[in-house]
Amino acid sequence: MKSGDPTSLDISQSDLHAMAYTDPLTGLGNPYRLRDKVRQLSTERAEDPAPFTVCIANLDGFKPINDLFGPEAGDEILCQVAHRLKACIPDGATVTRHGGDEFAFLLPLVFERKAAEKVGQMLKEVLSAPFDLGDRNVRLSASFGFAIYPFAGEDFSDILKSAETALYRSKRRGRGQITVYSQEIAQEMKRATQLEQALRNAIIANEVDVHFQPIVNLKDDTVVGFEALARWCDADLGYVSPATFVPLAEERGFIDALSDTLLRKAAEAAMNWPKELFLSFNLSSAQLMDPKTAFNTLAILNRVGLDPRRLEMEITETAMMTDAETAQKIVSELRGAGVRISLDDFGTGQSSLGRLRDFSFDKVKIDRAFVSRLTCDRASEHIVKAIVAMCEGLELEVVAEGIEDFSEALKLKALGCGMGQGYFYGKPADAVATLNLLSDRYRHIDAGPISA
Ligand code: C2E
Ligand code: MG
Ligand code: MG
């Protein structure tokens, strides 16, 4: 049987071909288009392998915008992004969309790192202007990963993988970052993955420990509580700082498992201390964005049997900034149960005095940066003095962190600072050593049968 219109088959075939290479939402090419273009270019350059560059860009914080404004608004933004990118890419370059909020570029005339970074900067600026959603404007940023052929890979999948590694590093470093793949970056990412595996295993094997640093009343140098500090020593990697592994656990999504273990261990240790001593525990930024945090914390205290009024949670200004509404809710739930809240590292983050007024805190911890320069720098002295006076007016307790010597302690006492913490008063020590310290001071404590 003969078909009606002999051209209809041709049209639909070319339509099908176009569809197979086109992203239906934005009309840009899709990953197959990029793959074919890269293969074509590398064949052309096989004789004389002149470099070219592949880039992957990923929008920062797109998911919350999608959730907040709805998928139609999300689609609209993606179309506007596509439109801007298409209009600004250099001659001969290709831009494609790789699903979700990810876009890729083939840049045939970008040969080296500096030029790649320059293109990244330009793309970043183009995306930084507000997106018009009719009744409102939305601002976005994007992270970029670049890979240069042939150093970053000789075939399509290798070069794309390198660009992804570079993008992954950009994402880890925060918003709006640009990374060009190199051997060092590949090593850095490999180490992070090794660290992640080792940390996951250490949590399961119960090898992550918690140490305690005394916090003293500066009037009479008596211990009033302890800050719990995570400690991990891996057989192969050696000592790893919590400033490294806590953010890693946050990024890779297992901070809950880590923090729950640490809080349980810390609370168990605190059960052996005199009842008037408090336990101060650090809450990570990711936990301040998780509505389950207050419930989980109180459940652990309940299981261990520690009175919530003996617990203080240390949070930082920067952590609170990210999702202030959720943070506020967690703080008020915890305070409702009797847990006190300390503002940690005060003066170093995105300090806002308004936040001290709007949020309900019980205590402020002055960052070590001010304390360590207290005796040699007039400015630091004035800042500490002002913080102490402000806290007095706001009826907040105040702790100076990182006191390392007698002269700093003396100065803080003279400035009227209520509490102090630092190597001068005691380095972080494990549960057994902490109990020994306490048994020296409180004769009725028996340090004997307690194990770490
Ligand atoms: P942070 O909460 O501000 O803790 C104080 C840090 O200063 C600790 O470092 C402590 O060992 C150190 N330090 C105390 N006194 C002195 C001193 O006199 N001189 C000097 N140079 N340093 C002093 P550490 O234990 O390495 O912890 C670093 C950071 O890691 C902590 O800062 C905290 O933000 C985070 N962290 C530690 N443990 C945990 C944890 O269990 N959970 C969470 N989320 N974060 C934790
Ligand atoms: Mg702290
Ligand atoms: Mg601190």
Coordinates of C-alpha atoms and ligand atoms in Angstrom, one line a residue:
M1 CA 0.0 0.0 0.0
K2 CA 1.3 3.5 -0.9
S3 CA 1.5 6.1 1.7
G4 CA -0.4 9.4 1.1
D5 CA 2.2 12.1 1.2
P6 CA 5.7 10.9 0.2
T7 CA 7.5 13.7 2.1
S8 CA 5.7 13.1 5.4
L9 CA 8.1 10.2 6.2
D10 CA 11.1 12.3 5.5
I11 CA 9.9 15.2 7.7
S12 CA 9.2 12.9 10.6
Q13 CA 12.5 11.2 10.2
S14 CA 14.4 14.5 10.4
D15 CA 12.1 15.5 13.2
L16 CA 13.0 12.4 15.0
H17 CA 16.7 13.0 14.4
A18 CA 16.4 16.5 15.7
M19 CA 14.4 15.3 18.7
A20 CA 17.0 12.8 19.6
Y21 CA 19.6 15.6 19.8
T22 CA 17.5 18.3 21.4
D23 CA 16.5 19.2 24.9
P24 CA 12.7 19.5 24.7
L25 CA 12.4 22.2 27.4
T26 CA 15.0 24.7 26.3
G27 CA 15.5 23.8 22.6
L28 CA 19.3 23.5 23.3
G29 CA 21.2 20.4 22.3
N30 CA 21.2 17.5 24.7
P31 CA 24.1 15.3 25.9
Y32 CA 24.1 13.3 22.6
R33 CA 24.7 16.5 20.7
L34 CA 27.6 17.3 22.9
R35 CA 29.1 13.8 22.6
D36 CA 28.9 14.0 18.8
K37 CA 30.4 17.4 18.7
V38 CA 33.3 16.5 21.0
R39 CA 34.0 13.3 19.0
Q40 CA 33.9 15.2 15.8
L41 CA 36.3 17.8 17.1
S42 CA 38.7 15.3 18.6
T43 CA 38.8 13.4 15.3
E44 CA 39.6 16.7 13.5
R45 CA 42.4 17.4 16.0
A46 CA 43.8 13.9 16.2
E47 CA 46.7 14.7 13.9
D48 CA 47.7 17.8 15.7
P49 CA 46.1 17.5 19.1
A50 CA 45.4 21.2 19.6
P51 CA 43.5 21.6 22.9
F52 CA 39.8 22.4 23.3
T53 CA 37.7 22.7 26.4
V54 CA 34.5 21.2 27.8
C55 CA 32.7 22.8 30.7
I56 CA 29.8 21.7 32.9
A57 CA 27.8 24.3 34.7
N58 CA 25.3 23.6 37.5
L59 CA 23.0 26.2 39.0
D60 CA 23.4 26.7 42.7
G61 CA 20.3 26.4 45.0
F62 CA 18.0 25.7 42.1
K63 CA 16.0 23.0 43.9
P64 CA 14.7 25.2 46.7
I65 CA 13.6 27.8 44.1
N66 CA 11.8 25.1 42.2
D67 CA 10.1 23.9 45.4
L68 CA 9.3 27.4 46.5
F69 CA 7.9 28.9 43.3
G70 CA 6.7 25.7 41.6
P71 CA 7.9 23.7 38.6
E72 CA 6.5 26.1 36.0
A73 CA 8.6 28.9 37.4
G74 CA 11.6 26.5 37.5
D75 CA 11.1 25.7 33.8
E76 CA 10.8 29.4 33.0
I77 CA 14.1 30.1 34.7
L78 CA 15.8 27.2 32.9
C79 CA 14.6 28.6 29.6
Q80 CA 15.9 32.0 30.4
V81 CA 19.2 30.5 31.5
A82 CA 19.4 28.6 28.2
H83 CA 18.6 31.8 26.2
R84 CA 21.3 33.8 28.0
L85 CA 23.9 31.1 27.6
K86 CA 23.2 30.7 23.9
A87 CA 23.5 34.4 23.4
C88 CA 26.8 34.9 25.2
I89 CA 28.9 31.8 24.2
P90 CA 31.9 32.5 22.0
D91 CA 31.7 32.0 18.2
G92 CA 31.9 28.3 17.3
A93 CA 31.0 27.1 20.8
T94 CA 28.1 24.8 21.7
V95 CA 25.9 24.8 24.7
T96 CA 23.7 21.9 25.7
R97 CA 21.5 21.0 28.6
H98 CA 22.1 17.8 30.6
G99 CA 18.8 17.5 32.4
G100 CA 17.8 19.3 35.6
D101 CA 19.8 22.4 36.2
E102 CA 23.0 21.3 34.4
F103 CA 24.4 22.7 31.2
A104 CA 27.5 21.9 29.2
F105 CA 29.7 23.7 26.8
L106 CA 32.1 22.8 24.1
L107 CA 34.7 25.6 23.6
P108 CA 36.9 24.8 20.6
L109 CA 39.0 27.9 20.9
V110 CA 39.8 27.7 24.6
F111 CA 43.2 26.2 24.9
E112 CA 44.4 26.7 28.5
R113 CA 43.4 27.4 32.1
K114 CA 43.4 31.2 32.2
A115 CA 41.2 31.4 29.1
A116 CA 38.8 28.8 30.6
E117 CA 38.6 30.8 33.8
K118 CA 37.9 33.9 31.9
V119 CA 35.0 32.2 30.1
G120 CA 33.7 30.9 33.4
Q121 CA 33.8 34.4 34.9
M122 CA 31.9 35.7 31.9
L123 CA 29.2 33.0 32.2
K124 CA 28.9 33.6 35.9
E125 CA 28.3 37.3 35.4
V126 CA 25.7 36.6 32.7
L127 CA 23.8 34.4 35.0
S128 CA 24.1 36.7 38.0
A129 CA 21.5 39.2 36.7
P130 CA 18.0 38.7 38.1
F131 CA 15.6 36.4 36.3
D132 CA 12.2 37.9 35.6
L133 CA 9.2 35.7 36.7
G134 CA 6.6 38.4 36.0
D135 CA 5.5 39.2 39.5
R136 CA 9.0 38.7 41.1
N137 CA 12.7 38.6 40.4
V138 CA 14.9 35.6 41.3
R139 CA 18.7 35.6 41.6
L140 CA 20.8 32.6 41.0
S141 CA 24.5 31.7 40.8
A142 CA 26.2 28.8 39.1
S143 CA 29.2 26.6 39.7
F144 CA 31.6 25.6 36.8
G145 CA 33.9 22.7 36.0
F146 CA 36.2 22.9 33.1
A147 CA 38.3 20.1 31.4
I148 CA 40.9 20.7 28.7
Y149 CA 41.5 18.2 26.0
P150 CA 43.7 16.1 25.7
F151 CA 45.3 16.6 29.3
A152 CA 42.0 16.0 31.1
G153 CA 41.0 13.0 28.9
E154 CA 41.2 11.8 25.3
D155 CA 37.8 10.5 24.8
F156 CA 34.4 12.0 25.4
S157 CA 33.5 10.0 28.6
D158 CA 37.0 10.7 30.2
I159 CA 36.9 14.4 29.4
L160 CA 33.3 14.7 30.7
K161 CA 34.3 12.8 33.9
S162 CA 37.1 15.3 34.4
A163 CA 34.8 18.2 33.9
E164 CA 32.4 16.6 36.5
T165 CA 35.3 16.2 39.0
A166 CA 36.1 19.9 38.5
L167 CA 32.5 20.8 39.0
Y168 CA 32.2 18.7 42.1
R169 CA 35.2 20.6 43.6
S170 CA 33.5 23.9 42.7
K171 CA 30.3 22.8 44.5
R172 CA 32.3 21.7 47.5
R173 CA 33.8 25.2 47.8
G174 CA 30.5 27.0 47.9
R175 CA 28.5 29.0 45.4
G176 CA 29.7 30.6 42.1
Q177 CA 33.0 28.8 42.0
I178 CA 35.1 28.0 38.9
T179 CA 37.5 25.0 38.7
V180 CA 39.7 23.9 35.9
Y181 CA 40.6 20.2 36.1
S182 CA 44.2 19.3 36.9
Q183 CA 46.1 16.3 38.3
E184 CA 46.3 18.0 41.7
I185 CA 42.5 18.5 41.7
A186 CA 41.9 14.9 40.8
Q187 CA 44.2 13.9 43.7
E188 CA 42.4 16.2 46.1
M189 CA 39.0 14.7 45.1
K190 CA 40.4 11.2 45.4
R191 CA 41.6 12.0 48.9
A192 CA 38.2 13.4 49.9
T193 CA 36.6 10.2 48.7
Q194 CA 39.1 8.0 50.6
L195 CA 38.5 10.1 53.6
E196 CA 34.7 9.7 53.2
Q197 CA 35.0 5.9 53.0
A198 CA 37.3 5.7 56.0
L199 CA 35.0 8.0 58.0
R200 CA 31.9 6.0 57.2
N201 CA 33.7 2.9 58.3
A202 CA 35.0 4.6 61.5
I203 CA 31.4 5.6 62.4
I204 CA 30.2 2.1 61.9
A205 CA 33.1 0.7 63.9
N206 CA 32.5 3.2 66.7
E207 CA 36.0 4.7 66.2
V208 CA 35.1 8.3 66.2
D209 CA 35.6 9.6 69.7
V210 CA 34.7 12.7 71.7
H211 CA 37.0 14.7 73.9
F212 CA 36.1 17.4 76.4
Q213 CA 37.6 20.8 77.0
P214 CA 36.8 22.5 80.3
I215 CA 35.0 25.8 80.4
V216 CA 35.7 27.8 83.6
N217 CA 34.2 30.6 85.6
L218 CA 36.8 33.4 85.3
K219 CA 35.9 34.8 88.7
D220 CA 37.4 31.8 90.6
D221 CA 38.7 29.5 87.8
T222 CA 36.3 26.7 88.7
V223 CA 35.1 24.3 86.0
V224 CA 31.5 25.0 85.1
G225 CA 31.1 22.7 82.1
F226 CA 32.9 21.0 79.1
E227 CA 32.7 21.5 75.3
A228 CA 32.5 18.2 73.5
L229 CA 35.0 18.0 70.5
A230 CA 35.0 15.2 68.0
R231 CA 38.2 13.3 67.6
W232 CA 39.2 10.8 64.9
C233 CA 42.5 9.1 64.3
D234 CA 42.5 6.7 61.3
A235 CA 45.1 3.9 61.1
D236 CA 46.2 5.0 57.6
L237 CA 45.3 8.6 57.4
G238 CA 46.4 9.5 60.9
Y239 CA 44.8 12.3 62.9
V240 CA 42.1 14.1 61.0
S241 CA 40.8 17.4 62.3
P242 CA 37.0 17.8 62.9
A243 CA 37.3 21.0 60.9
T244 CA 37.9 18.6 57.9
F245 CA 35.7 15.7 58.6
V246 CA 32.6 17.4 60.0
P247 CA 32.1 19.5 56.8
L248 CA 32.8 16.3 54.8
A249 CA 30.1 14.4 56.6
E250 CA 27.8 17.3 56.0
E251 CA 28.5 17.4 52.3
R252 CA 28.2 13.7 51.8
G253 CA 25.0 13.5 53.7
F254 CA 25.9 11.5 56.8
I255 CA 26.3 14.2 59.4
D256 CA 23.3 12.8 61.3
A257 CA 24.9 9.4 61.8
L258 CA 28.1 11.1 63.0
S259 CA 26.5 13.7 65.2
D260 CA 24.1 11.2 66.8
T261 CA 27.0 9.0 67.8
L262 CA 29.0 11.9 69.2
L263 CA 26.1 13.3 71.2
R264 CA 25.3 9.9 72.6
K265 CA 28.9 9.4 73.7
A266 CA 29.2 12.9 75.1
A267 CA 25.9 12.7 77.0
E268 CA 26.9 9.3 78.4
A269 CA 30.2 10.8 79.7
A270 CA 28.4 13.8 81.1
M271 CA 26.2 11.5 83.2
N272 CA 29.3 10.7 85.3
W273 CA 30.0 14.4 86.1
P274 CA 28.6 16.4 88.9
K275 CA 25.1 17.5 88.1
E276 CA 25.9 21.2 88.1
L277 CA 28.3 20.8 85.2
F278 CA 26.9 21.4 81.7
L279 CA 27.8 19.8 78.4
S280 CA 28.3 22.0 75.4
F281 CA 27.9 20.4 72.0
N282 CA 28.5 21.8 68.5
L283 CA 25.7 21.6 66.0
S284 CA 26.7 21.7 62.3
S285 CA 25.2 23.9 59.7
A286 CA 23.5 21.1 57.9
Q287 CA 21.8 20.1 61.1
L288 CA 20.4 23.6 61.5
M289 CA 18.6 23.2 58.2
D290 CA 17.1 19.8 59.2
P291 CA 13.7 20.1 60.9
K292 CA 14.3 16.7 62.7
T293 CA 17.3 18.0 64.6
A294 CA 15.5 19.1 67.8
F295 CA 13.5 15.8 68.0
N296 CA 16.6 13.7 67.4
T297 CA 18.6 15.6 70.0
L298 CA 16.0 15.3 72.7
A299 CA 15.5 11.6 71.8
I300 CA 19.2 10.9 72.4
L301 CA 19.2 12.8 75.7
N302 CA 16.1 10.9 76.8
R303 CA 17.7 7.5 75.9
V304 CA 20.9 8.3 77.8
G305 CA 19.0 10.0 80.7
L306 CA 20.7 13.4 80.6
D307 CA 18.6 16.3 81.7
P308 CA 18.2 18.7 78.7
R309 CA 18.9 21.6 81.1
R310 CA 22.5 20.4 81.3
L311 CA 23.0 20.6 77.5
E312 CA 24.1 23.6 75.6
M313 CA 24.1 23.6 71.8
E314 CA 26.7 25.7 70.0
I315 CA 25.7 27.2 66.7
T316 CA 27.4 29.7 64.4
E317 CA 26.0 32.8 62.8
T318 CA 27.0 31.5 59.3
A319 CA 25.0 28.3 59.9
M320 CA 22.0 30.2 61.0
M321 CA 22.0 32.4 57.9
T322 CA 21.4 29.6 55.4
D323 CA 17.9 28.8 56.4
A324 CA 17.0 31.2 59.2
E325 CA 13.4 30.1 59.5
T326 CA 14.2 26.4 60.1
A327 CA 17.1 27.4 62.4
Q328 CA 14.8 29.6 64.5
K329 CA 12.3 26.7 64.8
I330 CA 15.0 24.2 65.9
V331 CA 16.4 26.7 68.4
S332 CA 12.9 27.4 69.9
E333 CA 12.1 23.7 70.2
L334 CA 15.4 23.0 71.9
R335 CA 15.0 26.0 74.3
G336 CA 11.4 24.9 75.0
A337 CA 12.8 21.6 76.3
G338 CA 15.4 23.4 78.5
V339 CA 18.4 23.2 76.2
R340 CA 20.5 26.4 76.2
I341 CA 21.9 27.9 73.0
S342 CA 25.4 29.4 72.5
L343 CA 26.5 31.5 69.6
D344 CA 29.9 30.1 68.7
D345 CA 32.9 31.8 67.1
F346 CA 31.2 35.2 67.6
G347 CA 32.7 38.0 65.6
T348 CA 34.0 35.9 62.7
G349 CA 31.0 34.9 60.7
Q350 CA 28.4 37.1 59.0
S351 CA 27.9 39.0 62.3
S352 CA 24.7 40.8 62.7
L353 CA 23.7 42.5 65.9
G354 CA 20.1 42.3 64.7
R355 CA 20.4 38.5 64.9
L356 CA 21.4 38.7 68.5
R357 CA 18.1 40.6 69.1
D358 CA 15.8 38.5 66.9
F359 CA 17.2 35.0 67.9
S360 CA 17.0 33.8 71.4
F361 CA 20.4 32.9 72.7
D362 CA 21.7 32.2 76.2
K363 CA 25.4 32.6 75.6
V364 CA 27.9 34.1 73.3
K365 CA 31.4 32.6 72.7
I366 CA 34.0 35.2 71.7
D367 CA 36.1 33.8 68.9
R368 CA 39.8 32.9 69.6
A369 CA 40.8 35.4 66.9
F370 CA 40.1 38.3 69.3
V371 CA 41.4 36.6 72.4
S372 CA 44.7 35.7 70.9
R373 CA 45.4 39.3 70.0
L374 CA 44.0 40.8 73.2
T375 CA 47.3 41.6 74.9
C376 CA 49.0 43.0 71.9
D377 CA 46.3 44.8 69.9
R378 CA 44.2 47.6 71.3
A379 CA 41.5 47.1 68.7
S380 CA 40.9 43.5 69.9
E381 CA 40.8 44.7 73.4
H382 CA 38.1 47.3 72.6
I383 CA 36.1 44.7 70.6
V384 CA 36.1 42.2 73.5
K385 CA 35.2 45.0 75.9
A386 CA 32.3 46.0 73.7
I387 CA 31.0 42.4 73.3
V388 CA 31.2 41.9 77.1
A389 CA 29.2 45.1 77.8
M390 CA 26.7 44.2 75.1
C391 CA 26.2 40.7 76.5
E392 CA 25.7 42.2 79.9
G393 CA 23.0 44.5 78.6
L394 CA 21.3 41.7 76.7
E395 CA 21.6 39.4 79.7
L396 CA 23.6 36.9 77.8
E397 CA 26.4 34.9 79.3
V398 CA 29.8 35.3 77.7
V399 CA 32.7 32.8 77.2
A400 CA 36.1 33.8 75.8
E401 CA 37.5 31.0 73.6
G402 CA 41.2 30.0 73.1
I403 CA 42.8 31.5 76.2
E404 CA 46.4 30.3 75.9
D405 CA 48.2 32.1 78.7
F406 CA 48.0 33.8 82.0
S407 CA 48.1 37.4 80.7
E408 CA 45.1 36.7 78.4
A409 CA 43.2 35.3 81.3
L410 CA 44.1 38.3 83.5
K411 CA 43.0 40.8 80.9
L412 CA 39.7 39.0 80.3
K413 CA 39.0 38.9 84.0
A414 CA 39.7 42.7 84.1
L415 CA 37.3 43.2 81.3
G416 CA 34.6 41.5 83.2
C417 CA 34.3 38.4 80.9
G418 CA 32.3 35.8 82.8
M419 CA 33.7 32.5 81.4
G420 CA 36.8 31.2 79.6
Q421 CA 38.1 28.2 77.7
G422 CA 41.4 27.4 76.2
Y423 CA 44.7 25.5 76.5
F424 CA 45.6 27.6 79.6
Y425 CA 42.7 26.0 81.5
G426 CA 42.9 22.6 79.8
K427 CA 43.3 21.0 76.5
P428 CA 40.5 18.7 75.2
A429 CA 40.9 15.3 76.9
D430 CA 39.1 12.0 76.6
A431 CA 36.3 10.9 78.9
V432 CA 38.6 9.0 81.3
A433 CA 41.1 11.9 81.6
T434 CA 38.2 14.3 82.1
L435 CA 36.8 12.2 84.9
N436 CA 40.3 12.0 86.5
L437 CA 40.5 15.8 86.3
L438 CA 37.1 16.1 88.0
S439 CA 37.9 13.5 90.6
D440 CA 40.9 15.6 91.6
R441 CA 38.6 18.6 92.1
Y442 CA 35.5 16.8 93.4
R443 CA 36.7 14.2 95.9
H444 CA 33.4 12.3 95.8
I445 CA 33.8 11.3 92.1
D446 CA 35.2 7.8 91.6
A447 CA 37.1 7.7 88.3
G448 CA 37.8 4.0 88.7
P449 CA 35.3 1.9 86.9
I450 CA 34.4 4.2 84.0
S451 CA 35.8 3.2 80.6
A452 CA 36.1 5.5 77.6
Ligands
C2E1 P1 35.0 25.3 67.9 O1 33.6 24.8 68.2 O2 35.1 26.7 67.9 O3 35.9 24.6 68.9 C1 37.1 25.2 69.5 C2 38.3 24.8 68.8 O4 39.4 25.5 69.3 C3 38.7 23.3 69.0 O5 39.3 22.8 67.8 C4 39.6 23.4 70.2 O6 40.4 22.2 70.3 C5 40.4 24.6 69.8 N1 41.0 25.3 71.0 C6 40.5 25.3 72.2 N2 41.3 26.0 73.0 C7 42.3 26.5 72.2 C8 43.5 27.3 72.5 O7 43.8 27.7 73.6 N3 44.3 27.5 71.4 C9 44.1 27.0 70.2 N4 44.9 27.3 69.2 N5 43.0 26.2 69.9 C10 42.1 26.0 71.0 P2 39.0 21.4 67.2 O8 38.7 20.4 68.2 O9 40.0 21.2 66.2 O10 37.6 21.7 66.5 C11 37.5 22.6 65.4 C12 36.1 22.8 65.0 O11 35.5 21.7 64.5 C13 35.2 23.3 66.2 O12 35.4 24.7 66.5 C14 33.9 23.0 65.7 O13 33.4 24.0 64.9 C15 34.1 21.7 64.9 N6 33.7 20.5 65.7 C16 34.5 19.9 66.6 N7 33.8 18.9 67.2 C17 32.5 18.9 66.6 C18 31.3 18.1 66.7 O14 31.2 17.2 67.5 N8 30.3 18.5 65.9 C19 30.3 19.5 65.1 N9 29.2 19.8 64.3 N10 31.4 20.3 64.9 C20 32.5 20.0 65.7
MG2 MG 32.4 25.2 69.6
MG3 MG 34.4 28.3 68.7

